[in-house]
């Protein structure tokens, strides 16, 4: 029984490392894309209209949400929230059963 607990912890840790690795791959590919698009923007109109900033904004927003998900800053709808809501609904159901 103790062995299966260690194995499940190992697989959870391995999955978390894979998520973090995927995030960093996204980060580096986004930086490469931004550099490429900025270079094209400079080549085409020499910063008269810096349209590459729209790409930076889109990729930045995407990376922020991915980072929140991967590093656990999702306090609004995280696992703790799920547990609290389940407990709340069970307590409400229990209260309704008492008064019937």
Tab-separated table of N, CA and C in Angstrom:
chain	number	residue	atom	x	y	z
A	1	UNK	N	0.816	-1.180	0.000
A	1	UNK	CA	0.000	0.000	0.000
A	1	UNK	C	0.870	1.259	0.000
A	2	UNK	N	1.936	1.230	0.786
A	2	UNK	CA	2.829	2.369	0.862
A	2	UNK	C	3.532	2.600	-0.474
A	3	UNK	N	3.814	1.520	-1.178
A	3	UNK	CA	4.475	1.612	-2.473
A	3	UNK	C	3.607	2.338	-3.492
A	4	UNK	N	2.310	2.060	-3.512
A	4	UNK	CA	1.436	2.711	-4.479
A	4	UNK	C	1.312	4.201	-4.190
A	5	UNK	N	1.393	4.600	-2.918
A	5	UNK	CA	1.376	6.016	-2.564
A	5	UNK	C	2.596	6.734	-3.090
A	6	UNK	N	3.743	6.074	-2.973
A	6	UNK	CA	4.981	6.660	-3.497
A	6	UNK	C	4.922	6.761	-5.015
A	7	UNK	N	4.364	5.722	-5.657
A	7	UNK	CA	4.263	5.740	-7.109
A	7	UNK	C	3.334	6.843	-7.588
A	8	UNK	N	2.204	7.037	-6.908
A	8	UNK	CA	1.278	8.084	-7.339
A	8	UNK	C	1.904	9.460	-7.134
A	9	UNK	N	2.664	9.644	-6.038
A	9	UNK	CA	3.366	10.911	-5.835
A	9	UNK	C	4.386	11.133	-6.942
A	10	UNK	N	5.079	10.055	-7.305
A	10	UNK	CA	6.072	10.153	-8.378
A	10	UNK	C	5.421	10.558	-9.692
A	11	UNK	N	4.288	9.933	-10.036
A	11	UNK	CA	3.623	10.249	-11.301
A	11	UNK	C	3.045	11.658	-11.295
A	12	UNK	N	2.546	12.111	-10.140
A	12	UNK	CA	2.066	13.498	-10.054
A	12	UNK	C	3.220	14.476	-10.230
A	13	UNK	N	4.348	14.184	-9.602
A	13	UNK	CA	5.523	15.049	-9.731
A	13	UNK	C	6.031	15.055	-11.169
A	14	UNK	N	6.022	13.891	-11.781
A	14	UNK	CA	6.477	13.788	-13.171
A	14	UNK	C	5.554	14.587	-14.097
A	15	UNK	N	4.247	14.516	-13.856
A	15	UNK	CA	3.291	15.273	-14.669
A	15	UNK	C	3.488	16.774	-14.469
A	16	UNK	N	3.752	17.172	-13.236
A	16	UNK	CA	3.966	18.601	-12.958
A	16	UNK	C	5.230	19.097	-13.654
A	17	UNK	N	6.287	18.311	-13.619
A	17	UNK	CA	7.523	18.690	-14.311
A	17	UNK	C	7.272	18.799	-15.812
A	18	UNK	N	6.472	17.905	-16.362
A	18	UNK	CA	6.151	17.968	-17.792
A	18	UNK	C	5.372	19.248	-18.122
A	19	UNK	N	4.451	19.651	-17.232
A	19	UNK	CA	3.700	20.894	-17.448
A	19	UNK	C	4.623	22.106	-17.406
A	20	UNK	N	5.551	22.117	-16.447
A	20	UNK	CA	6.486	23.237	-16.335
A	20	UNK	C	7.392	23.292	-17.557
A	21	UNK	N	7.837	22.138	-18.012
A	21	UNK	CA	8.683	22.083	-19.210
A	21	UNK	C	7.924	22.606	-20.424
A	22	UNK	N	6.669	22.229	-20.538
A	22	UNK	CA	5.834	22.703	-21.642
A	22	UNK	C	5.666	24.227	-21.576
A	23	UNK	N	5.505	24.771	-20.363
A	23	UNK	CA	5.385	26.217	-20.202
A	23	UNK	C	6.655	26.913	-20.677
A	24	UNK	N	7.821	26.412	-20.245
A	24	UNK	CA	9.072	27.045	-20.648
A	24	UNK	C	9.299	26.930	-22.154
A	25	UNK	N	8.899	25.827	-22.759
A	25	UNK	CA	8.984	25.715	-24.217
A	25	UNK	C	8.106	26.763	-24.887
A	26	UNK	N	6.909	26.983	-24.349
A	26	UNK	CA	6.021	28.019	-24.882
A	26	UNK	C	6.642	29.399	-24.721
A	27	UNK	N	7.271	29.625	-23.577
A	27	UNK	CA	7.911	30.916	-23.318
A	27	UNK	C	9.011	31.190	-24.338
A	28	UNK	N	9.887	30.219	-24.560
A	28	UNK	CA	10.985	30.425	-25.492
A	28	UNK	C	10.501	30.535	-26.936
A	29	UNK	N	9.504	29.765	-27.308
A	29	UNK	CA	8.981	29.893	-28.673
A	29	UNK	C	8.280	31.237	-28.856
A	30	UNK	N	7.634	31.742	-27.805
A	30	UNK	CA	7.006	33.063	-27.886
A	30	UNK	C	8.062	34.151	-28.045
A	31	UNK	N	9.150	34.045	-27.281
A	31	UNK	CA	10.223	35.033	-27.409
A	31	UNK	C	10.826	35.011	-28.809
A	32	UNK	N	11.016	33.823	-29.357
A	32	UNK	CA	11.535	33.707	-30.724
A	32	UNK	C	10.569	34.339	-31.721
A	33	UNK	N	9.274	34.071	-31.560
A	33	UNK	CA	8.261	34.622	-32.456
A	33	UNK	C	8.237	36.138	-32.370
A	34	UNK	N	8.322	36.676	-31.162
A	34	UNK	CA	8.316	38.130	-30.985
A	34	UNK	C	9.534	38.754	-31.658
A	35	UNK	N	10.694	38.146	-31.488
A	35	UNK	CA	11.908	38.668	-32.118
A	35	UNK	C	11.786	38.631	-33.638
A	36	UNK	N	11.243	37.549	-34.164
A	36	UNK	CA	11.067	37.418	-35.608
A	36	UNK	C	10.092	38.463	-36.142
A	37	UNK	N	8.959	38.613	-35.480
A	37	UNK	CA	7.954	39.567	-35.930
A	37	UNK	C	8.469	41.000	-35.775
A	38	UNK	N	9.208	41.282	-34.711
A	38	UNK	CA	9.783	42.619	-34.538
A	38	UNK	C	10.785	42.913	-35.654
A	39	UNK	N	11.576	41.914	-36.011
A	39	UNK	CA	12.514	42.095	-37.124
A	39	UNK	C	11.795	42.371	-38.435
A	40	UNK	N	10.721	41.653	-38.688
A	40	UNK	CA	9.932	41.894	-39.903
A	40	UNK	C	9.319	43.288	-39.859
A	41	UNK	N	8.807	43.688	-38.700
A	41	UNK	CA	8.220	45.016	-38.555
A	41	UNK	C	9.259	46.102	-38.840
A	42	UNK	N	10.448	45.941	-38.323
A	42	UNK	CA	11.503	46.926	-38.569
A	42	UNK	C	11.905	46.946	-40.044
A	43	UNK	N	12.000	45.777	-40.639
A	43	UNK	CA	12.397	45.686	-42.047
A	43	UNK	C	11.360	46.329	-42.959
A	44	UNK	N	10.091	46.139	-42.644
A	44	UNK	CA	9.018	46.640	-43.511
A	44	UNK	C	8.828	48.148	-43.379
A	45	UNK	N	8.755	48.673	-42.142
A	45	UNK	CA	8.449	50.106	-42.034
A	45	UNK	C	9.290	50.842	-40.986
A	46	UNK	N	10.362	50.261	-40.521
A	46	UNK	CA	11.319	50.898	-39.619
A	46	UNK	C	10.649	51.578	-38.422
A	47	UNK	N	9.763	50.895	-37.752
A	47	UNK	CA	9.098	51.312	-36.514
A	47	UNK	C	8.125	52.486	-36.685
A	48	UNK	N	7.761	52.841	-37.924
A	48	UNK	CA	6.773	53.916	-38.080
A	48	UNK	C	5.451	53.514	-37.448
A	49	UNK	N	5.079	52.269	-37.606
A	49	UNK	CA	3.909	51.729	-36.904
A	49	UNK	C	4.330	50.400	-36.290
A	50	UNK	N	4.531	50.371	-34.979
A	50	UNK	CA	5.018	49.142	-34.331
A	50	UNK	C	3.895	48.117	-34.122
A	51	UNK	N	3.425	47.518	-35.206
A	51	UNK	CA	2.325	46.554	-35.131
A	51	UNK	C	2.730	45.253	-34.446
A	52	UNK	N	4.022	45.010	-34.320
A	52	UNK	CA	4.457	43.779	-33.648
A	52	UNK	C	4.050	43.781	-32.167
A	53	UNK	N	3.749	44.970	-31.613
A	53	UNK	CA	3.319	45.034	-30.215
A	53	UNK	C	1.985	44.323	-30.002
A	54	UNK	N	1.160	44.212	-31.035
A	54	UNK	CA	-0.091	43.448	-30.916
A	54	UNK	C	0.215	41.967	-30.712
A	55	UNK	N	1.239	41.504	-31.383
A	55	UNK	CA	1.664	40.114	-31.201
A	55	UNK	C	2.202	39.923	-29.779
A	56	UNK	N	2.976	40.893	-29.304
A	56	UNK	CA	3.512	40.831	-27.938
A	56	UNK	C	2.363	40.792	-26.932
A	57	UNK	N	1.353	41.622	-27.135
A	57	UNK	CA	0.212	41.647	-26.226
A	57	UNK	C	-0.514	40.303	-26.201
A	58	UNK	N	-0.796	39.748	-27.362
A	58	UNK	CA	-1.499	38.463	-27.432
A	58	UNK	C	-0.718	37.330	-26.805
A	59	UNK	N	0.550	37.234	-27.148
A	59	UNK	CA	1.376	36.172	-26.579
A	59	UNK	C	1.597	36.382	-25.088
A	60	UNK	N	1.707	37.627	-24.668
A	60	UNK	CA	1.889	37.917	-23.247
A	60	UNK	C	0.694	37.486	-22.418
A	61	UNK	N	-0.500	37.794	-22.899
A	61	UNK	CA	-1.720	37.390	-22.188
A	61	UNK	C	-1.800	35.872	-22.113
A	62	UNK	N	-1.503	35.227	-23.212
A	62	UNK	CA	-1.526	33.765	-23.249
A	62	UNK	C	-0.539	33.171	-22.247
A	63	UNK	N	0.670	33.715	-22.193
A	63	UNK	CA	1.681	33.204	-21.278
A	63	UNK	C	1.311	33.449	-19.814
A	64	UNK	N	0.665	34.565	-19.536
A	64	UNK	CA	0.249	34.846	-18.160
A	64	UNK	C	-0.752	33.797	-17.692
A	65	UNK	N	-1.744	33.495	-18.532
A	65	UNK	CA	-2.730	32.493	-18.138
A	65	UNK	C	-2.118	31.104	-18.014
A	66	UNK	N	-1.211	30.762	-18.922
A	66	UNK	CA	-0.533	29.470	-18.815
A	66	UNK	C	0.303	29.399	-17.549
A	67	UNK	N	0.977	30.495	-17.222
A	67	UNK	CA	1.788	30.536	-16.004
A	67	UNK	C	0.939	30.380	-14.755
A	68	UNK	N	-0.214	31.047	-14.723
A	68	UNK	CA	-1.119	30.895	-13.586
A	68	UNK	C	-1.554	29.449	-13.429
A	69	UNK	N	-1.847	28.815	-14.538
A	69	UNK	CA	-2.301	27.422	-14.486
A	69	UNK	C	-1.180	26.490	-14.020
A	70	UNK	N	0.002	26.659	-14.586
A	70	UNK	CA	1.110	25.750	-14.293
A	70	UNK	C	1.646	25.935	-12.880
A	71	UNK	N	1.797	27.191	-12.450
A	71	UNK	CA	2.431	27.445	-11.168
A	71	UNK	C	1.440	27.597	-10.026
A	72	UNK	N	0.162	27.349	-10.290
A	72	UNK	CA	-0.821	27.242	-9.231
A	72	UNK	C	-1.298	28.538	-8.627
A	73	UNK	N	-1.325	29.617	-9.405
A	73	UNK	CA	-1.823	30.879	-8.885
A	73	UNK	C	-3.305	31.060	-9.160
A	74	UNK	N	-3.978	29.995	-9.473
A	74	UNK	CA	-5.394	30.066	-9.804
A	74	UNK	C	-6.219	29.946	-8.530
A	75	UNK	N	-6.222	30.996	-7.745
A	75	UNK	CA	-6.903	30.943	-6.457
A	75	UNK	C	-8.417	31.004	-6.608
A	76	UNK	N	-8.903	31.540	-7.712
A	76	UNK	CA	-10.336	31.665	-7.893
A	76	UNK	C	-10.992	30.315	-8.144
A	77	UNK	N	-10.438	29.518	-9.032
A	77	UNK	CA	-11.037	28.233	-9.370
A	77	UNK	C	-10.054	27.088	-9.238
A	78	UNK	N	-9.191	27.127	-8.254
A	78	UNK	CA	-8.216	26.062	-8.038
A	78	UNK	C	-8.834	24.861	-7.342
A	79	UNK	N	-7.992	23.920	-6.967
A	79	UNK	CA	-8.458	22.697	-6.306
A	79	UNK	C	-9.089	23.000	-4.953
A	80	UNK	N	-8.538	23.970	-4.236
A	80	UNK	CA	-9.125	24.329	-2.952
A	80	UNK	C	-10.543	24.856	-3.130
A	81	UNK	N	-10.758	25.609	-4.179
A	81	UNK	CA	-12.086	26.136	-4.457
A	81	UNK	C	-13.064	24.995	-4.696
A	82	UNK	N	-12.643	24.000	-5.455
A	82	UNK	CA	-13.505	22.853	-5.738
A	82	UNK	C	-13.889	22.139	-4.446
A	83	UNK	N	-12.907	21.919	-3.591
A	83	UNK	CA	-13.179	21.234	-2.328
A	83	UNK	C	-14.132	22.051	-1.451
A	84	UNK	N	-13.922	23.365	-1.396
A	84	UNK	CA	-14.809	24.227	-0.602
A	84	UNK	C	-16.236	24.194	-1.127
A	85	UNK	N	-16.394	24.229	-2.446
A	85	UNK	CA	-17.731	24.218	-3.044
A	85	UNK	C	-18.429	22.883	-2.797
A	86	UNK	N	-17.712	21.800	-2.933
A	86	UNK	CA	-18.302	20.482	-2.673
A	86	UNK	C	-18.775	20.404	-1.232
A	87	UNK	N	-17.921	20.858	-0.321
A	87	UNK	CA	-18.285	20.843	1.097
A	87	UNK	C	-19.508	21.732	1.347
A	88	UNK	N	-19.536	22.897	0.710
A	88	UNK	CA	-20.659	23.815	0.871
A	88	UNK	C	-21.962	23.190	0.373
A	89	UNK	N	-21.920	22.559	-0.793
A	89	UNK	CA	-23.130	21.931	-1.344
A	89	UNK	C	-23.596	20.761	-0.486
A	90	UNK	N	-22.661	19.975	0.036
A	90	UNK	CA	-23.034	18.873	0.910
A	90	UNK	C	-23.689	19.390	2.192
A	91	UNK	N	-23.155	20.476	2.737
A	91	UNK	CA	-23.748	21.055	3.945
A	91	UNK	C	-25.139	21.613	3.663
A	92	UNK	N	-25.312	22.242	2.507
A	92	UNK	CA	-26.635	22.753	2.134
A	92	UNK	C	-27.627	21.611	1.985
A	93	UNK	N	-27.189	20.548	1.350
A	93	UNK	CA	-28.055	19.383	1.158
A	93	UNK	C	-28.432	18.777	2.508
A	94	UNK	N	-27.476	18.739	3.416
A	94	UNK	CA	-27.726	18.211	4.751
A	94	UNK	C	-28.738	19.089	5.502
A	95	UNK	N	-28.610	20.387	5.354
A	95	UNK	CA	-29.557	21.308	5.993
A	95	UNK	C	-30.960	21.126	5.422
A	96	UNK	N	-31.054	20.942	4.109
A	96	UNK	CA	-32.365	20.733	3.479
A	96	UNK	C	-33.006	19.441	3.946
A	97	UNK	N	-32.203	18.408	4.132
A	97	UNK	CA	-32.726	17.122	4.597
A	97	UNK	C	-33.226	17.215	6.024
A	98	UNK	N	-32.612	18.018	6.845
A	98	UNK	CA	-33.000	18.139	8.251
A	98	UNK	C	-34.389	18.778	8.393
A	99	UNK	N	-34.703	19.705	7.526
A	99	UNK	CA	-35.945	20.468	7.668
A	99	UNK	C	-37.109	19.874	6.894
A	100	UNK	N	-36.941	18.744	6.274
A	100	UNK	CA	-38.046	18.117	5.535
A	100	UNK	C	-38.936	17.347	6.433
